[in-house]
PDB file of C-alpha atoms in Angstrom:
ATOM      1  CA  UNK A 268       0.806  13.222 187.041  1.00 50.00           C
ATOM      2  CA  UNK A 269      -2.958  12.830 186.501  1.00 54.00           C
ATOM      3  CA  UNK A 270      -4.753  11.324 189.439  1.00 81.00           C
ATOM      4  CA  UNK A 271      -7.811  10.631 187.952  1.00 89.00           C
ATOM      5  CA  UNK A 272      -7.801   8.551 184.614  1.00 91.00           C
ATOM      6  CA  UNK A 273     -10.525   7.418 181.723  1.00 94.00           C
ATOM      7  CA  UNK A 274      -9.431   3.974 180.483  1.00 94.00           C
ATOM      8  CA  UNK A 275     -11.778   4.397 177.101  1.00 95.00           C
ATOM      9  CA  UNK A 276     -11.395   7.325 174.676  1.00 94.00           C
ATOM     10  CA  UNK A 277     -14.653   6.125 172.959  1.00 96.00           C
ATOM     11  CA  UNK A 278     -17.711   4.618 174.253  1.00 98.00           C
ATOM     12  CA  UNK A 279     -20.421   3.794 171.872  1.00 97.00           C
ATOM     13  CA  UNK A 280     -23.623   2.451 172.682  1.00 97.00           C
ATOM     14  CA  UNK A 281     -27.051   2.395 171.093  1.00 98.00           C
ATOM     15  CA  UNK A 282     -29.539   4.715 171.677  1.00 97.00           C
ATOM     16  CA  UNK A 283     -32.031   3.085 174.844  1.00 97.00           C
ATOM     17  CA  UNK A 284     -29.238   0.744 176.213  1.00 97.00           C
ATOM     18  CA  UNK A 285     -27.425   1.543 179.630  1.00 97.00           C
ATOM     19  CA  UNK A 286     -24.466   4.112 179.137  1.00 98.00           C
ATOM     20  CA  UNK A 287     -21.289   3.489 181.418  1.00 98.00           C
ATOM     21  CA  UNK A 288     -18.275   5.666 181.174  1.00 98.00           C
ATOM     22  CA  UNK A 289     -15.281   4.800 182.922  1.00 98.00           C
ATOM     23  CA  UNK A 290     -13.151   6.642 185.593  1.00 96.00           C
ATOM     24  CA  UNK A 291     -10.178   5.550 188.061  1.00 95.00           C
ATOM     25  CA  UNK A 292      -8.586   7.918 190.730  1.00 91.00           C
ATOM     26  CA  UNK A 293      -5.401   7.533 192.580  1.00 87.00           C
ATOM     27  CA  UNK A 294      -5.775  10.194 195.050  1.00 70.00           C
ATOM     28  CA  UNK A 295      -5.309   9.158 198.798  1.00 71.00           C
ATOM     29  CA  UNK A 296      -7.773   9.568 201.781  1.00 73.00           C
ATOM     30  CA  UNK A 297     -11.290  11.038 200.885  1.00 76.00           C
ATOM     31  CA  UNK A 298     -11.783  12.578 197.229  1.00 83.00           C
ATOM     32  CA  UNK A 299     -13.914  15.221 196.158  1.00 86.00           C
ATOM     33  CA  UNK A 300     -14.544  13.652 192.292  1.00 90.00           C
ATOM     34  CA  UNK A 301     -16.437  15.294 189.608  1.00 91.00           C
ATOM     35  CA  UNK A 302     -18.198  14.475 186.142  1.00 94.00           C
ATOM     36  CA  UNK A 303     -18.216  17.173 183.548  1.00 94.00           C
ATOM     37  CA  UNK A 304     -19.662  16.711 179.778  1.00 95.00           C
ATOM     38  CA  UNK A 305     -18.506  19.198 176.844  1.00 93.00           C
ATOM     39  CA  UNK A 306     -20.683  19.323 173.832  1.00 90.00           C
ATOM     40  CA  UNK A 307     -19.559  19.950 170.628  1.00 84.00           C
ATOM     41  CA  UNK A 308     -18.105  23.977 170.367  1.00 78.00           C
ATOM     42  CA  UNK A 309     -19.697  24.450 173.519  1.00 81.00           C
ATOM     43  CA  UNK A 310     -17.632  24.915 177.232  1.00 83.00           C
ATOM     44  CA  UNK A 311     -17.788  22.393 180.141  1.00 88.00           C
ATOM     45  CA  UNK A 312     -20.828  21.900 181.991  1.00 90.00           C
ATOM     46  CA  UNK A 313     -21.378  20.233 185.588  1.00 89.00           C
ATOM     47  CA  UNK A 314     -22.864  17.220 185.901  1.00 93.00           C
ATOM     48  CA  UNK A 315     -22.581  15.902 189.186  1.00 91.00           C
ATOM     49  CA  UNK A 316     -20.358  15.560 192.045  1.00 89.00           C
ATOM     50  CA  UNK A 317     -18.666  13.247 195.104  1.00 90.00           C
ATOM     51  CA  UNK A 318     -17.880  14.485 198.245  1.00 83.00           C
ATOM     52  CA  UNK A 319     -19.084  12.219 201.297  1.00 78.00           C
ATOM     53  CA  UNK A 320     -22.205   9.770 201.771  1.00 80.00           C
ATOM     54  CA  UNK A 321     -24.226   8.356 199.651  1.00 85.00           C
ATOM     55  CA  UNK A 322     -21.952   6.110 197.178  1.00 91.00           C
ATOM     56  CA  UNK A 323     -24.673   6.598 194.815  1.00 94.00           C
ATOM     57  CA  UNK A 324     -24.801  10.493 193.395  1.00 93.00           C
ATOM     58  CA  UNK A 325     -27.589  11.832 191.369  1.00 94.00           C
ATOM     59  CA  UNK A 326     -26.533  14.471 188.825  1.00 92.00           C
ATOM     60  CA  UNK A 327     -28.364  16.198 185.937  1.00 89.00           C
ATOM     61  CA  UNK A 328     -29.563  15.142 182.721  1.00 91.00           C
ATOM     62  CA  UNK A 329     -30.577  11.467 184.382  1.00 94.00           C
ATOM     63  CA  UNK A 330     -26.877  10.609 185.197  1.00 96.00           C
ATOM     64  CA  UNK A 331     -25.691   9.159 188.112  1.00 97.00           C
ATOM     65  CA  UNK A 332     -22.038   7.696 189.259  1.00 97.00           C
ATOM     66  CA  UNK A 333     -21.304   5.366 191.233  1.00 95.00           C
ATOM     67  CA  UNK A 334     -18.010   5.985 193.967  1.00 93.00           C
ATOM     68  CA  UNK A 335     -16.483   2.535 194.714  1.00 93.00           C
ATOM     69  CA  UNK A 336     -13.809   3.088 197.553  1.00 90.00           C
ATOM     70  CA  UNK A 337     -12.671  -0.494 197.033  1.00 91.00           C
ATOM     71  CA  UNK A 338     -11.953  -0.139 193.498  1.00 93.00           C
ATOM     72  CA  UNK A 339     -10.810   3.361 193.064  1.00 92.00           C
ATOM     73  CA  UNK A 340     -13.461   4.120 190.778  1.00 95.00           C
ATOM     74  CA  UNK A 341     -16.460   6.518 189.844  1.00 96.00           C
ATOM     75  CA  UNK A 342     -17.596   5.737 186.799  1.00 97.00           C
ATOM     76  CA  UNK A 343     -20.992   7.608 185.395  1.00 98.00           C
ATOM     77  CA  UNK A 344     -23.736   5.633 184.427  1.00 98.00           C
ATOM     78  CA  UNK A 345     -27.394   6.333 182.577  1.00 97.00           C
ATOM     79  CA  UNK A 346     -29.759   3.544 182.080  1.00 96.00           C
ATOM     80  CA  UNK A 347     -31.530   4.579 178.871  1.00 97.00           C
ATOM     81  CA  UNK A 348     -29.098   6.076 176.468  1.00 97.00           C
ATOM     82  CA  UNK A 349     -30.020   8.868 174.499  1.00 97.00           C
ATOM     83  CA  UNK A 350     -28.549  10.607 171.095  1.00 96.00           C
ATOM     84  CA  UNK A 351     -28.454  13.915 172.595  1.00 95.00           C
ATOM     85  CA  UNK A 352     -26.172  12.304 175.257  1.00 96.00           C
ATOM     86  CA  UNK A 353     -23.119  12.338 172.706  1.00 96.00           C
ATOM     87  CA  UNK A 354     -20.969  14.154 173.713  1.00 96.00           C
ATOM     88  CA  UNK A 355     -17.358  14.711 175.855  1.00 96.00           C
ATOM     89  CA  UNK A 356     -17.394  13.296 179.348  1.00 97.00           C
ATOM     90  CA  UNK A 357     -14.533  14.370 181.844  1.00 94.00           C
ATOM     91  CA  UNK A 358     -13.838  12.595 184.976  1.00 94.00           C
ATOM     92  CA  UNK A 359     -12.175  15.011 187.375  1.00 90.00           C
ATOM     93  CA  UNK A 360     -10.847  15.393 190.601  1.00 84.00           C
ATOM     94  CA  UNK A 361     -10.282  17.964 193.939  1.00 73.00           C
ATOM     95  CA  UNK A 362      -6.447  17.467 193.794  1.00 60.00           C
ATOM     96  CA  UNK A 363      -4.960  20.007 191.917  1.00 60.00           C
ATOM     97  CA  UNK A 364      -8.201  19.781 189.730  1.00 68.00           C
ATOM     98  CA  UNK A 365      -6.857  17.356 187.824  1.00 77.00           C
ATOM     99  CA  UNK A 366      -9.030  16.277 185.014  1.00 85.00           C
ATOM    100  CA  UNK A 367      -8.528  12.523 183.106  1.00 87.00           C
ATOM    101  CA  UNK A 368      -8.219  12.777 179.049  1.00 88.00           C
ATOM    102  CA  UNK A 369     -11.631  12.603 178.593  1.00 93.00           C
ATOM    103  CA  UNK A 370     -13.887  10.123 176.899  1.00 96.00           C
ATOM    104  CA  UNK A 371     -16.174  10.705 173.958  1.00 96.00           C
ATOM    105  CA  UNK A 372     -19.578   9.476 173.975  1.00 97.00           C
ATOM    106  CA  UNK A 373     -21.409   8.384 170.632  1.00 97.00           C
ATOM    107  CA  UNK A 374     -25.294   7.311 170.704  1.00 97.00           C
ATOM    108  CA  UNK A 375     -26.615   5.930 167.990  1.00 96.00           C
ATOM    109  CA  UNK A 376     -30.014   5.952 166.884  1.00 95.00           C
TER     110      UNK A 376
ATOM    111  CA  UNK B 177     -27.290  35.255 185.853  1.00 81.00           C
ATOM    112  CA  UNK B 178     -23.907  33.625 187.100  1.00 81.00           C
ATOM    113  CA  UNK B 179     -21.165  33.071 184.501  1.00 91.00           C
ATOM    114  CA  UNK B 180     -17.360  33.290 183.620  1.00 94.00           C
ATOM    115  CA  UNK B 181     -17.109  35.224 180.420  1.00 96.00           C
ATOM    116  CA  UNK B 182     -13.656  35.338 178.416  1.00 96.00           C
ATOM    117  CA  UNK B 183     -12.667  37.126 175.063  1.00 97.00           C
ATOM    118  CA  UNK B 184     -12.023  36.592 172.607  1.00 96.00           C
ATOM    119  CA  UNK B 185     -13.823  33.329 171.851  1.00 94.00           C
ATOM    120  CA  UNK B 186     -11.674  33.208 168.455  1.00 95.00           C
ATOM    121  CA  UNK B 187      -8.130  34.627 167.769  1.00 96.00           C
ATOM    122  CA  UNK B 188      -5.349  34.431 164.896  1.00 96.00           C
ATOM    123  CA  UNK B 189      -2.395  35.173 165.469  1.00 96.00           C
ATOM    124  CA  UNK B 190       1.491  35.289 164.412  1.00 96.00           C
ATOM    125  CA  UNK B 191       4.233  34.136 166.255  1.00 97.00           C
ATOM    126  CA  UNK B 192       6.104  36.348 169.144  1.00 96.00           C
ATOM    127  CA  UNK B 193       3.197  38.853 169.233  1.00 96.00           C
ATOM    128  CA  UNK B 194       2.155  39.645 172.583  1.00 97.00           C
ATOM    129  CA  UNK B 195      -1.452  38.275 173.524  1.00 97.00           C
ATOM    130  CA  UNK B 196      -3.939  38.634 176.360  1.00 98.00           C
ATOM    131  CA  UNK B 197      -7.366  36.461 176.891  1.00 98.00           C
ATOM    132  CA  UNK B 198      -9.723  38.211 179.531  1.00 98.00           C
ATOM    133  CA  UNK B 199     -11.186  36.047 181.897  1.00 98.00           C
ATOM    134  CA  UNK B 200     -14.305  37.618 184.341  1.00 98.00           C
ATOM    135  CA  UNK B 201     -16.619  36.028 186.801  1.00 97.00           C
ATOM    136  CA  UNK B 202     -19.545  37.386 188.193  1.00 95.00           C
ATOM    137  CA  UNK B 203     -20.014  35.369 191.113  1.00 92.00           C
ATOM    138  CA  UNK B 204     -17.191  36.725 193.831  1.00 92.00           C
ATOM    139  CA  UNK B 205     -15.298  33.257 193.591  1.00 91.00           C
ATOM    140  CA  UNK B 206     -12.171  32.559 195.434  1.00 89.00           C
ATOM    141  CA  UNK B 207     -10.581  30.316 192.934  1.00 89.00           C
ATOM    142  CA  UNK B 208     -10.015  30.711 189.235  1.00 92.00           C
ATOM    143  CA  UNK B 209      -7.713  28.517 187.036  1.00 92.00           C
ATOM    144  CA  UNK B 210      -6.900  28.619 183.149  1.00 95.00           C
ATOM    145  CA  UNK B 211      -6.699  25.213 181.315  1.00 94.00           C
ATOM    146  CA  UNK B 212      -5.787  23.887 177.596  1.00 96.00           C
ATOM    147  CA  UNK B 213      -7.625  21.447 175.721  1.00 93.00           C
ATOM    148  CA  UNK B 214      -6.005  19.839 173.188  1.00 92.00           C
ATOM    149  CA  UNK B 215      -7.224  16.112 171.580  1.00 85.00           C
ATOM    150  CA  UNK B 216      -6.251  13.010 173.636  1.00 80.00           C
ATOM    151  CA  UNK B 217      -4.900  15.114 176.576  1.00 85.00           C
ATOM    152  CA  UNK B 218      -7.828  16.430 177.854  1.00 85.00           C
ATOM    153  CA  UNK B 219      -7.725  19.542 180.234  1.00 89.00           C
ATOM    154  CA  UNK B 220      -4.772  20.273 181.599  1.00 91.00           C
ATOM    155  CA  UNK B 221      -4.055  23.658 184.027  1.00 91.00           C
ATOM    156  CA  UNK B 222      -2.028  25.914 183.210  1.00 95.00           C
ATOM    157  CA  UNK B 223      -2.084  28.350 186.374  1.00 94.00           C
ATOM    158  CA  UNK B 224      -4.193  29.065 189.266  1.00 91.00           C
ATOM    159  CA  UNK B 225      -5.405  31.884 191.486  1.00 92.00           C
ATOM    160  CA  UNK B 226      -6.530  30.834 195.146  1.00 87.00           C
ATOM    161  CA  UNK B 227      -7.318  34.427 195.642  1.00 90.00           C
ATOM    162  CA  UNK B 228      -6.576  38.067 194.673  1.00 94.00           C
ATOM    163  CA  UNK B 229      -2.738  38.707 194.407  1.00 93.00           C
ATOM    164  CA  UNK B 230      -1.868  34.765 194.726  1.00 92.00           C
ATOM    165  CA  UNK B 231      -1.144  32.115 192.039  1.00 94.00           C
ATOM    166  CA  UNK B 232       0.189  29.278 191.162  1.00 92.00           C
ATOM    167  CA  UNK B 233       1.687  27.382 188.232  1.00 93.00           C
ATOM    168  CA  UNK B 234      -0.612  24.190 186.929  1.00 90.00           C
ATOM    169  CA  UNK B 235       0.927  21.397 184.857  1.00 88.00           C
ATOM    170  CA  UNK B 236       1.555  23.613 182.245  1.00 94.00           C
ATOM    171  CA  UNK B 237       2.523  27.028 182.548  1.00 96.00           C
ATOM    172  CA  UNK B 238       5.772  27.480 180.241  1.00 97.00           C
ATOM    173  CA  UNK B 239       4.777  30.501 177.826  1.00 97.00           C
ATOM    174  CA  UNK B 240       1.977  31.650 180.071  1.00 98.00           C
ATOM    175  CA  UNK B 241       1.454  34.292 182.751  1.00 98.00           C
ATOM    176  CA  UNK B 242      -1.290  35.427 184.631  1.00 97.00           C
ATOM    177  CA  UNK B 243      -2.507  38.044 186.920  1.00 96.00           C
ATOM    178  CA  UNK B 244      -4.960  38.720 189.762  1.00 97.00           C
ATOM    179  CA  UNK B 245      -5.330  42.152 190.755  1.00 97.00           C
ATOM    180  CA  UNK B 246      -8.884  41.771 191.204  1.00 96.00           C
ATOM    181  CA  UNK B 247     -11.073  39.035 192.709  1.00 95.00           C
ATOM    182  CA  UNK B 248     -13.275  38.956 189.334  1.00 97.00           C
ATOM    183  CA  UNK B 249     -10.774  39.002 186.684  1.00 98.00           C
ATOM    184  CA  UNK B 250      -7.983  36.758 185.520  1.00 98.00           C
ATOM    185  CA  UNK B 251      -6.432  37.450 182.218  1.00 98.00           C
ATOM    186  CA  UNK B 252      -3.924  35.028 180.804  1.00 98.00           C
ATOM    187  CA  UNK B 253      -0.912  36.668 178.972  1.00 98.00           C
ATOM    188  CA  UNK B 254       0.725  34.723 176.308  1.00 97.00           C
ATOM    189  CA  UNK B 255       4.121  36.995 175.998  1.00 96.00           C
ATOM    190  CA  UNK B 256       5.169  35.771 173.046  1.00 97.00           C
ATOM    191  CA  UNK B 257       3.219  32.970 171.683  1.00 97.00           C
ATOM    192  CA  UNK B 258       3.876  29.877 169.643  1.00 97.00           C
ATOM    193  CA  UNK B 259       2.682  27.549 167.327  1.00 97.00           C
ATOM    194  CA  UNK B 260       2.534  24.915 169.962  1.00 97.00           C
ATOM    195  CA  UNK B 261       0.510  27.400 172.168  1.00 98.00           C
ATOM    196  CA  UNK B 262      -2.529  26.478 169.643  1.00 97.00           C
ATOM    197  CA  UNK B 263      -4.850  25.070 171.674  1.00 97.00           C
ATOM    198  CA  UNK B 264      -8.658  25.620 173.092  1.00 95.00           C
ATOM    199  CA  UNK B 265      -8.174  27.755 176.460  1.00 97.00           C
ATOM    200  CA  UNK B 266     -10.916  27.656 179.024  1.00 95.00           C
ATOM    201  CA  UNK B 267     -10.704  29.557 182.110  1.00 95.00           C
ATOM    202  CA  UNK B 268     -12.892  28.064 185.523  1.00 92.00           C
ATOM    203  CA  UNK B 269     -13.780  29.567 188.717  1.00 91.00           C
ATOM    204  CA  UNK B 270     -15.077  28.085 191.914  1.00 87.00           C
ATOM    205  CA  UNK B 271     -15.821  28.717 195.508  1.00 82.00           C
ATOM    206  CA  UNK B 272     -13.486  27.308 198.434  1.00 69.00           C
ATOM    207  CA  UNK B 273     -16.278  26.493 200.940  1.00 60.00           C
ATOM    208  CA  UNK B 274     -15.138  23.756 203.470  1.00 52.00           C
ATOM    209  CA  UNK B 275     -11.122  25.353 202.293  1.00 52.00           C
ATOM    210  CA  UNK B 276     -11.356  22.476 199.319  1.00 56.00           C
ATOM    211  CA  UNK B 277     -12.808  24.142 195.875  1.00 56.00           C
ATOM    212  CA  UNK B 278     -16.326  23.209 194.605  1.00 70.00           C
ATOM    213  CA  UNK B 279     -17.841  23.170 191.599  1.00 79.00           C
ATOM    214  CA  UNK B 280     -15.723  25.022 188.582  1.00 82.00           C
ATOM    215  CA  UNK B 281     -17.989  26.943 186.372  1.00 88.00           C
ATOM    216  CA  UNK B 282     -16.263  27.320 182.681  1.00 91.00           C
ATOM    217  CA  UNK B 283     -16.011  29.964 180.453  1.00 93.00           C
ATOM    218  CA  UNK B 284     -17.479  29.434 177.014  1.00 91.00           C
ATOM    219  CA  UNK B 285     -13.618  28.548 175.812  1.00 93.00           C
ATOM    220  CA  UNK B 286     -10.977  30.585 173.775  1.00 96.00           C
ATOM    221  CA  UNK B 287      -9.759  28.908 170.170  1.00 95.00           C
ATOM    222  CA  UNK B 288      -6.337  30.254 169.988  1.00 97.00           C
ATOM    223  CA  UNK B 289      -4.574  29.355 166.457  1.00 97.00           C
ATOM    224  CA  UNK B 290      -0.707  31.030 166.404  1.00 97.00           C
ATOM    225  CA  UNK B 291       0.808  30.814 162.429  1.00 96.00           C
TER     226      UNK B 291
END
């Protein structure tokens, strides 16, 4: 079974508005979590990852997630939307690398 | 420049004839897994490799098999695919630093279509 899971399959938003994208784990003690985006015909790419601190991480492109202990979650957030930003985001996890069913990301202009 | 590299990016094929997709990393990674991708199930592994001459089954390894002779290749070996094998196959690697894997660098993927 999964242990990390994306609620949404779609998120749309308009370009310049805050972007949120949704992720759950169910792994036990400390997590190592990860955020991955797929563009179209194109492989995975790293965004950023969770391992210990700062609840807060900083990836690339102007993302950031947020790990919430409390909740189970990690959900990736950017505060100005943009249409290059469409794409496939993967929430994904250190245990057994499992990786949720993704969610696809539509900005539009 | 660091990278996983597989081939071929595109292959047609018929049912029950023997297949291999080459997998190769260039940066002396422990770990390297194989995945699927197919639409509303998102990645799912298919086997692993911790390290050279060890592996593991994933979620999904029925109809696959895999091989790690050497630390920077690991080919996956479709025997005698099927139509339900169609899929997009990426293959990862990663280091084990702290003995928990790190970031998995992809491959550029492999779209597989068996008739």
């Amino acid at each position: 079974a999964q242990s990390v899971a994306q609620p949404e399959d779609q998120v749309n938003v308009a370009e310049g508005n805050p972007l949120t994208v949704k992720c759950t784990y169910s792994v036990s003690g400390n997590p190592y979590l990860f955020w991955y985006v797929q563009y179209p015909n194109r492989g995975l790419q790293f965004l950023l990852k969770y391992i210990t601190g700062d609840n807060l991480v900083k990836g690339s492109y102007g993302f950031e997630a947020e790990f919430n202990k409390s909740q189970t979650s990690f959900h990736l957030k950017k505060p100005s939307a943009l249409v290059s930003d469409s794409a496939l985001y993967f929430c994904a996890d250190d245990y057994k690398l499992s990786f949720g069913a993704g969610t696809t990301v539509t900005v539009r202009a | 420049e660091a990278q996983v590299t597989q081939n071929p990016r595109y292959l047609i094929t018929v049912t029950g004839k023997k297949l291999t997709v080459t997998c190769s990393q260039n940066m002396n990674h422990e770990y390297m897994s194989w995945y699927r991708q197919d639409p509303g199930l998102g990645l799912r592994q298919i086997y692993y490799s911790m390290n050279v001459e060890v592996t593991d089954k994933g979620d999904v390894p029925e109809g696959y098999k895999v091989s790690r002779k050497e630390k920077r290749n690991f080919p996956l070996i479709l025997e005698s695919p099927s139509p339900n094998q169609t899929s997009l196959y990426f293959c990862a690697s990663s280091s084990r630093d702290r003995g928990d894997t790190d970031t998995q660098y992809f491959g550029p993927g492999t779209r597989l279509t068996v008739l």
